[in-house]
Structure formats: structure tokens, C-alpha cells
Short mmCIF file of C-alpha atoms in Angstrom, two decimals:
data_model
loop_
_atom_site.label_atom_id
_atom_site.label_comp_id
_atom_site.label_asym_id
_atom_site.label_seq_id
_atom_site.Cartn_x
_atom_site.Cartn_y
_atom_site.Cartn_z
CA MET A 17 -10.54 -38.62 26.88
CA GLN A 18 -9.85 -37.54 23.29
CA SER A 19 -7.79 -39.70 21.02
CA PRO A 20 -4.46 -38.34 19.73
CA VAL A 21 -6.00 -38.03 16.26
CA ALA A 22 -8.94 -36.01 17.58
CA THR A 23 -6.62 -33.82 19.64
CA THR A 24 -4.38 -33.16 16.65
CA HIS A 25 -7.42 -32.36 14.51
CA HIS A 26 -8.71 -29.97 17.20
CA HIS A 27 -5.38 -28.12 17.42
CA ALA A 28 -5.13 -27.90 13.63
CA ALA A 29 -8.67 -26.57 13.40
CA SER A 30 -7.91 -24.03 16.11
CA ARG A 31 -4.80 -22.85 14.33
CA PHE A 32 -6.71 -22.68 11.05
CA GLY A 33 -9.45 -20.68 12.70
CA GLU A 34 -6.97 -18.22 14.19
CA PHE A 35 -4.71 -17.94 11.16
CA PRO A 36 -6.85 -15.49 9.17
CA GLN A 37 -6.65 -13.08 12.10
CA GLY A 38 -2.86 -13.13 12.20
CA PRO A 39 -0.75 -10.27 10.87
CA ALA A 40 1.06 -12.54 8.41
CA PHE A 41 -2.21 -13.55 6.76
CA GLN A 42 -3.35 -9.93 6.72
CA ARG A 43 -0.15 -8.82 5.00
CA VAL A 44 -0.40 -11.56 2.38
CA THR A 45 -4.02 -10.64 1.71
CA LEU A 46 -3.21 -6.94 1.43
CA VAL A 47 -0.24 -7.57 -0.89
CA LEU A 48 -2.24 -9.91 -3.15
CA ALA A 49 -5.10 -7.42 -3.35
CA ALA A 50 -2.62 -4.63 -4.13
CA ILE A 51 -0.99 -6.72 -6.88
CA LEU A 52 -4.37 -7.43 -8.47
CA SER A 53 -5.25 -3.73 -8.33
CA VAL A 54 -1.92 -2.77 -9.93
CA ILE A 55 -2.33 -5.37 -12.69
CA ALA A 56 -5.86 -4.16 -13.44
CA PHE A 57 -4.69 -0.54 -13.45
CA CYS A 58 -1.77 -1.28 -15.79
CA TRP A 59 -4.02 -3.17 -18.21
CA LEU A 60 -6.54 -0.34 -18.19
CA ALA A 61 -3.81 2.25 -18.67
CA GLN A 62 -2.38 0.35 -21.64
CA GLU A 63 -5.73 -0.18 -23.33
CA ALA A 64 -7.46 3.12 -22.55
CA ALA A 65 -4.85 5.82 -21.90
CA ILE A 66 -2.02 4.68 -24.19
CA GLU A 67 -3.68 2.85 -27.09
CA GLY A 68 -7.14 4.44 -26.87
CA GLU A 69 -8.86 1.13 -27.56
CA TYR A 70 -12.07 2.04 -25.77
CA ILE A 71 -12.54 5.66 -26.81
CA ALA A 72 -15.64 4.90 -28.93
CA MET A 73 -17.19 2.81 -26.18
CA GLU A 74 -16.39 5.47 -23.58
CA ALA A 75 -18.02 8.11 -25.77
CA GLN A 76 -21.18 5.98 -25.90
CA TRP A 77 -21.15 5.60 -22.12
CA ILE A 78 -20.76 9.35 -21.65
CA ALA A 79 -23.61 10.02 -24.09
CA THR A 80 -25.80 7.63 -22.11
CA VAL A 81 -24.92 9.31 -18.82
CA PHE A 82 -25.70 12.72 -20.34
CA THR A 83 -29.28 11.55 -21.05
CA TRP A 84 -29.77 11.34 -17.28
CA ARG A 85 -29.06 15.02 -16.78
CA SER A 86 -31.72 17.12 -15.10
CA PRO A 87 -31.70 20.33 -13.03
CA LEU A 88 -31.86 18.33 -9.79
CA MET A 89 -29.14 15.87 -10.81
CA ASP A 90 -27.00 18.75 -12.04
CA GLN A 91 -27.09 20.37 -8.61
CA ILE A 92 -26.34 17.10 -6.82
CA MET A 93 -23.36 16.28 -9.04
CA LEU A 94 -22.04 19.84 -8.86
CA GLY A 95 -22.40 19.62 -5.08
CA TYR A 96 -20.20 16.53 -4.98
CA THR A 97 -17.47 18.29 -6.92
CA ARG A 98 -17.70 21.60 -5.05
CA THR A 99 -17.52 19.98 -1.62
CA HIS A 100 -14.85 17.43 -2.58
CA ASP A 101 -11.81 19.47 -1.62
CA LEU A 102 -13.42 20.76 1.58
CA PHE A 103 -14.44 17.25 2.58
CA MET A 104 -10.95 15.92 1.88
CA VAL A 105 -9.31 18.59 4.02
CA ALA A 106 -11.86 18.13 6.82
CA PHE A 107 -11.40 14.35 6.73
CA ILE A 108 -7.61 14.50 6.90
CA LEU A 109 -7.49 17.19 9.58
CA GLY A 110 -10.22 15.45 11.58
CA PHE A 111 -8.40 12.13 11.69
CA MET A 112 -5.03 13.76 12.29
CA GLY A 113 -6.46 15.90 15.08
CA PHE A 114 -8.15 12.92 16.72
CA HIS A 115 -4.98 10.80 16.70
CA ALA A 116 -2.77 13.74 17.68
CA TYR A 117 -5.03 14.43 20.66
CA GLN A 118 -4.56 10.81 21.75
CA ARG A 119 -0.84 11.03 20.92
CA HIS A 120 -1.09 8.28 18.33
CA TRP A 121 1.68 9.81 16.24
CA PRO A 122 2.25 6.75 14.00
CA GLN A 123 -1.39 6.96 12.88
CA VAL A 124 -0.91 10.65 12.05
CA ARG A 125 2.10 9.82 9.90
CA TRP A 126 0.30 7.01 8.13
CA ILE A 127 -2.74 9.04 7.17
CA VAL A 128 -0.38 11.63 5.69
CA ALA A 129 1.35 8.87 3.72
CA VAL A 130 -1.94 7.41 2.54
CA VAL A 131 -4.05 10.40 1.48
CA PRO A 132 -1.73 13.33 0.62
CA GLY A 133 0.92 10.82 -0.46
CA GLY A 134 -1.53 9.11 -2.78
CA MET A 135 -2.55 12.43 -4.30
CA LEU A 136 1.10 13.27 -5.03
CA ALA A 137 1.48 9.89 -6.72
CA ASN A 138 -1.58 10.75 -8.81
CA LEU A 139 0.14 13.87 -10.14
CA GLY A 140 2.99 11.69 -11.34
CA LEU A 141 0.60 9.28 -13.05
CA LYS A 142 -1.22 12.11 -14.82
CA ALA A 143 2.05 13.54 -16.09
CA PHE A 144 3.17 10.12 -17.31
CA PHE A 145 0.02 9.22 -19.25
CA HIS A 146 -0.93 12.81 -20.24
CA ARG A 147 -4.35 11.81 -21.55
CA ALA A 148 -6.41 14.79 -22.67
CA ARG A 149 -9.79 15.37 -21.10
CA PRO A 150 -12.93 14.48 -23.07
CA GLU A 151 -14.19 17.09 -25.51
CA PHE A 152 -17.84 16.88 -24.65
CA ASP A 153 -20.47 19.12 -23.12
CA SER A 154 -18.72 19.54 -19.77
CA MET A 155 -20.56 21.44 -17.05
CA ILE A 156 -17.40 22.72 -15.34
CA HIS A 157 -13.88 23.59 -16.37
CA ALA A 158 -11.23 21.13 -15.18
CA HIS A 159 -7.47 21.64 -15.33
CA GLY A 160 -4.73 19.15 -16.06
CA TYR A 161 -4.75 15.72 -17.61
CA SER A 162 -7.59 13.25 -17.42
CA PHE A 163 -6.05 9.86 -16.57
CA PRO A 164 -6.39 8.76 -13.85
CA SER A 165 -9.07 10.80 -12.13
CA GLY A 166 -7.68 12.60 -9.09
CA HIS A 167 -11.14 12.90 -7.56
CA ALA A 168 -11.67 9.13 -7.93
CA ILE A 169 -8.28 8.39 -6.36
CA ALA A 170 -8.96 10.74 -3.46
CA ALA A 171 -12.40 9.23 -2.87
CA ALA A 172 -10.93 5.71 -2.90
CA LEU A 173 -8.22 6.73 -0.42
CA VAL A 174 -10.71 8.35 1.94
CA ALA A 175 -13.11 5.42 1.66
CA GLY A 176 -10.32 2.91 2.25
CA TRP A 177 -8.97 4.71 5.30
CA LEU A 178 -12.48 5.12 6.71
CA ILE A 179 -13.10 1.38 6.40
CA TYR A 180 -9.68 0.54 7.83
CA ALA A 181 -10.04 2.92 10.79
CA THR A 182 -13.51 1.60 11.59
CA CYS A 183 -12.44 -2.05 11.43
CA LEU A 184 -9.44 -1.22 13.61
CA SER A 185 -11.52 0.48 16.30
CA THR A 186 -14.50 -1.87 16.60
CA ARG A 187 -15.42 -5.52 16.23
CA SER A 188 -19.07 -4.66 15.61
CA LEU A 189 -20.26 -6.15 12.33
CA VAL A 190 -22.89 -3.42 12.10
CA TRP A 191 -20.36 -0.58 12.29
CA ARG A 192 -17.93 -2.33 9.97
CA SER A 193 -20.66 -2.99 7.42
CA ALA A 194 -21.82 0.61 7.72
CA SER A 195 -18.28 1.88 7.07
CA VAL A 196 -18.00 -0.31 3.97
CA ALA A 197 -21.37 0.89 2.68
CA LEU A 198 -20.50 4.53 3.36
CA GLY A 199 -17.02 4.23 1.87
CA LEU A 200 -18.27 2.57 -1.31
CA SER A 201 -21.08 5.10 -1.71
CA ILE A 202 -18.56 7.96 -1.40
CA ALA A 203 -16.20 6.43 -3.96
CA VAL A 204 -18.92 5.53 -6.46
CA SER A 205 -20.77 8.84 -6.14
CA VAL A 206 -17.66 10.95 -6.65
CA ALA A 207 -16.48 8.81 -9.58
CA PHE A 208 -19.89 8.95 -11.27
CA SER A 209 -20.13 12.71 -10.79
CA ARG A 210 -16.91 13.26 -12.75
CA VAL A 211 -18.30 11.41 -15.77
CA TYR A 212 -21.70 13.08 -15.38
CA LEU A 213 -20.07 16.53 -15.41
CA GLY A 214 -18.18 15.64 -18.59
CA VAL A 215 -14.66 16.13 -17.26
CA HIS A 216 -13.52 12.49 -17.28
CA TYR A 217 -13.83 9.39 -19.38
CA PRO A 218 -15.31 6.36 -17.58
CA MET A 219 -11.95 4.56 -17.70
CA ASP A 220 -10.34 7.54 -15.96
CA VAL A 221 -12.47 7.11 -12.86
CA ILE A 222 -12.19 3.31 -12.86
CA ALA A 223 -8.41 3.62 -13.10
CA GLY A 224 -8.46 6.23 -10.34
CA ALA A 225 -10.34 3.88 -8.04
CA LEU A 226 -7.89 1.06 -8.82
CA ALA A 227 -4.87 3.30 -8.26
CA GLY A 228 -6.30 4.55 -4.96
CA ALA A 229 -7.04 1.00 -3.85
CA ALA A 230 -3.54 -0.18 -4.78
CA TRP A 231 -1.88 2.71 -2.94
CA ILE A 232 -3.77 2.27 0.32
CA LEU A 233 -3.37 -1.52 0.23
CA ILE A 234 0.40 -1.17 -0.21
CA CYS A 235 0.55 1.38 2.62
CA LEU A 236 -1.47 -0.85 4.95
CA ALA A 237 0.67 -3.89 4.13
CA LEU A 238 3.82 -1.89 4.88
CA LYS A 239 2.26 -0.56 8.07
CA SER A 240 1.39 -4.10 9.18
CA LEU A 241 4.97 -5.22 8.49
CA LEU A 242 6.53 -2.33 10.41
CA ASP A 243 4.11 -2.75 13.31
CA SER A 244 4.99 -6.45 13.48
CA ASP A 245 8.74 -5.70 13.50
CA ALA A 246 8.25 -3.11 16.25
CA THR A 247 6.53 -5.61 18.53
CA GLU A 248 9.15 -8.34 18.13
#
């Protein structure tokens, strides 16, 4: 027979072990991560987009990236940019179609809020900061302002939703790890391609990734809160 102290310790350990899986803990984690992303974005926006503190350093980074150019790399990076919009549309329609077929209408609404909603927010950010694009040897012509990178935001949103959807649908560590690896590779590859092509400063794509991360984290925290209220 266990002593009262041992029993109390066992119950406390059980509760501690279960707590990280609870919705309250998930919401707190999502909100804290979103706050950190917003703080990092705001600092980067102040230093890079508003005050231009890192323009010389960014120019050096771009010059270094340009030394890696080659016919093969050019085609790969151009491929990322050319297929970006098609991939985004296919991703959104694919997920929406899958959830609509299963009549998971809340999921359909949330993916619309996350990805297209995040892209609309990006337009507002670009208009607010109105940072001009770099005047370097760009390989393509890009329209609009430079900060933050819309491609980087979109890639972060897609990567984040891919990871979230995978973790929601399976407990397999292999599949979850694979989704994280795939999501990160998508986000990093797209962000790097924009600097490689000469249409964004490095800080633009970093800020885009942070803005995308903040947006999806806020959306997921709100979703968790609304789902919790609906089940009570």
C-alpha cells in the first residue's frame, strides 16, 4: 500500500505529465511563441525597414549570395519563384477540398483565415513600411514594396499549416518529424531564392518568416480557444 505522500506525488506527476497535452498549455505556448515572433519582427522592422541600420551588411550578404550563382542554381531558384503561386493555390485548394469532402467546415474556414488572410495582412505591412526593393543585379522583375517578403510569409504560412495539420492527424513521430523537415525546407528554400534572385534584402525574408509565424500562431491560439469554448 502506498503512503499518502507517495500517492500525492504520483497524482502530481500524472497531472504534470498530462498538462503539456492540455489545450490551456497549448494556447499559452502558442501565444508566447506569437509574442516572441511579433517582438522580433517589430525590432527587425525598426532597425532594417525604418532606420536602415543594416543596409551595408545586407548589401554584403547579397554580394556573397551572388557569388554562388551558376546556370544550374539559376534554374532552380527561378523554378521556386515560378511555381510559388501555383503551389500556393494547389495547397489551399487541396486542403480545402479535402476538408470540404469530409464536411469539416471549420477547418475550411481556418485555412482561409490563415493563408489568404495572412497574405492580405502582408499587403498592409508592405504599404506601411514601403521599403524599396534592392537595386542590384536582379534576375526577375518584382512589383511592389520589399518589406516584408510576401513569398517568405506565404511559405511560412504553408509550412506552418502543413506541420499543424500533420500533427493533428497523426501521433507518429516519423510523420511529424517529416512534416517539420519538409515545412522548414520549403520556407528556407523560398526565402533564400528571393535573395538569390536579387528582389529582396535578407532582412525582408527574415521578417516575412517571422510575420508568417506570428500570424499562424495567433490564428491557432484563437482556434484552440474557440474550440475549447465550443466543447464546454
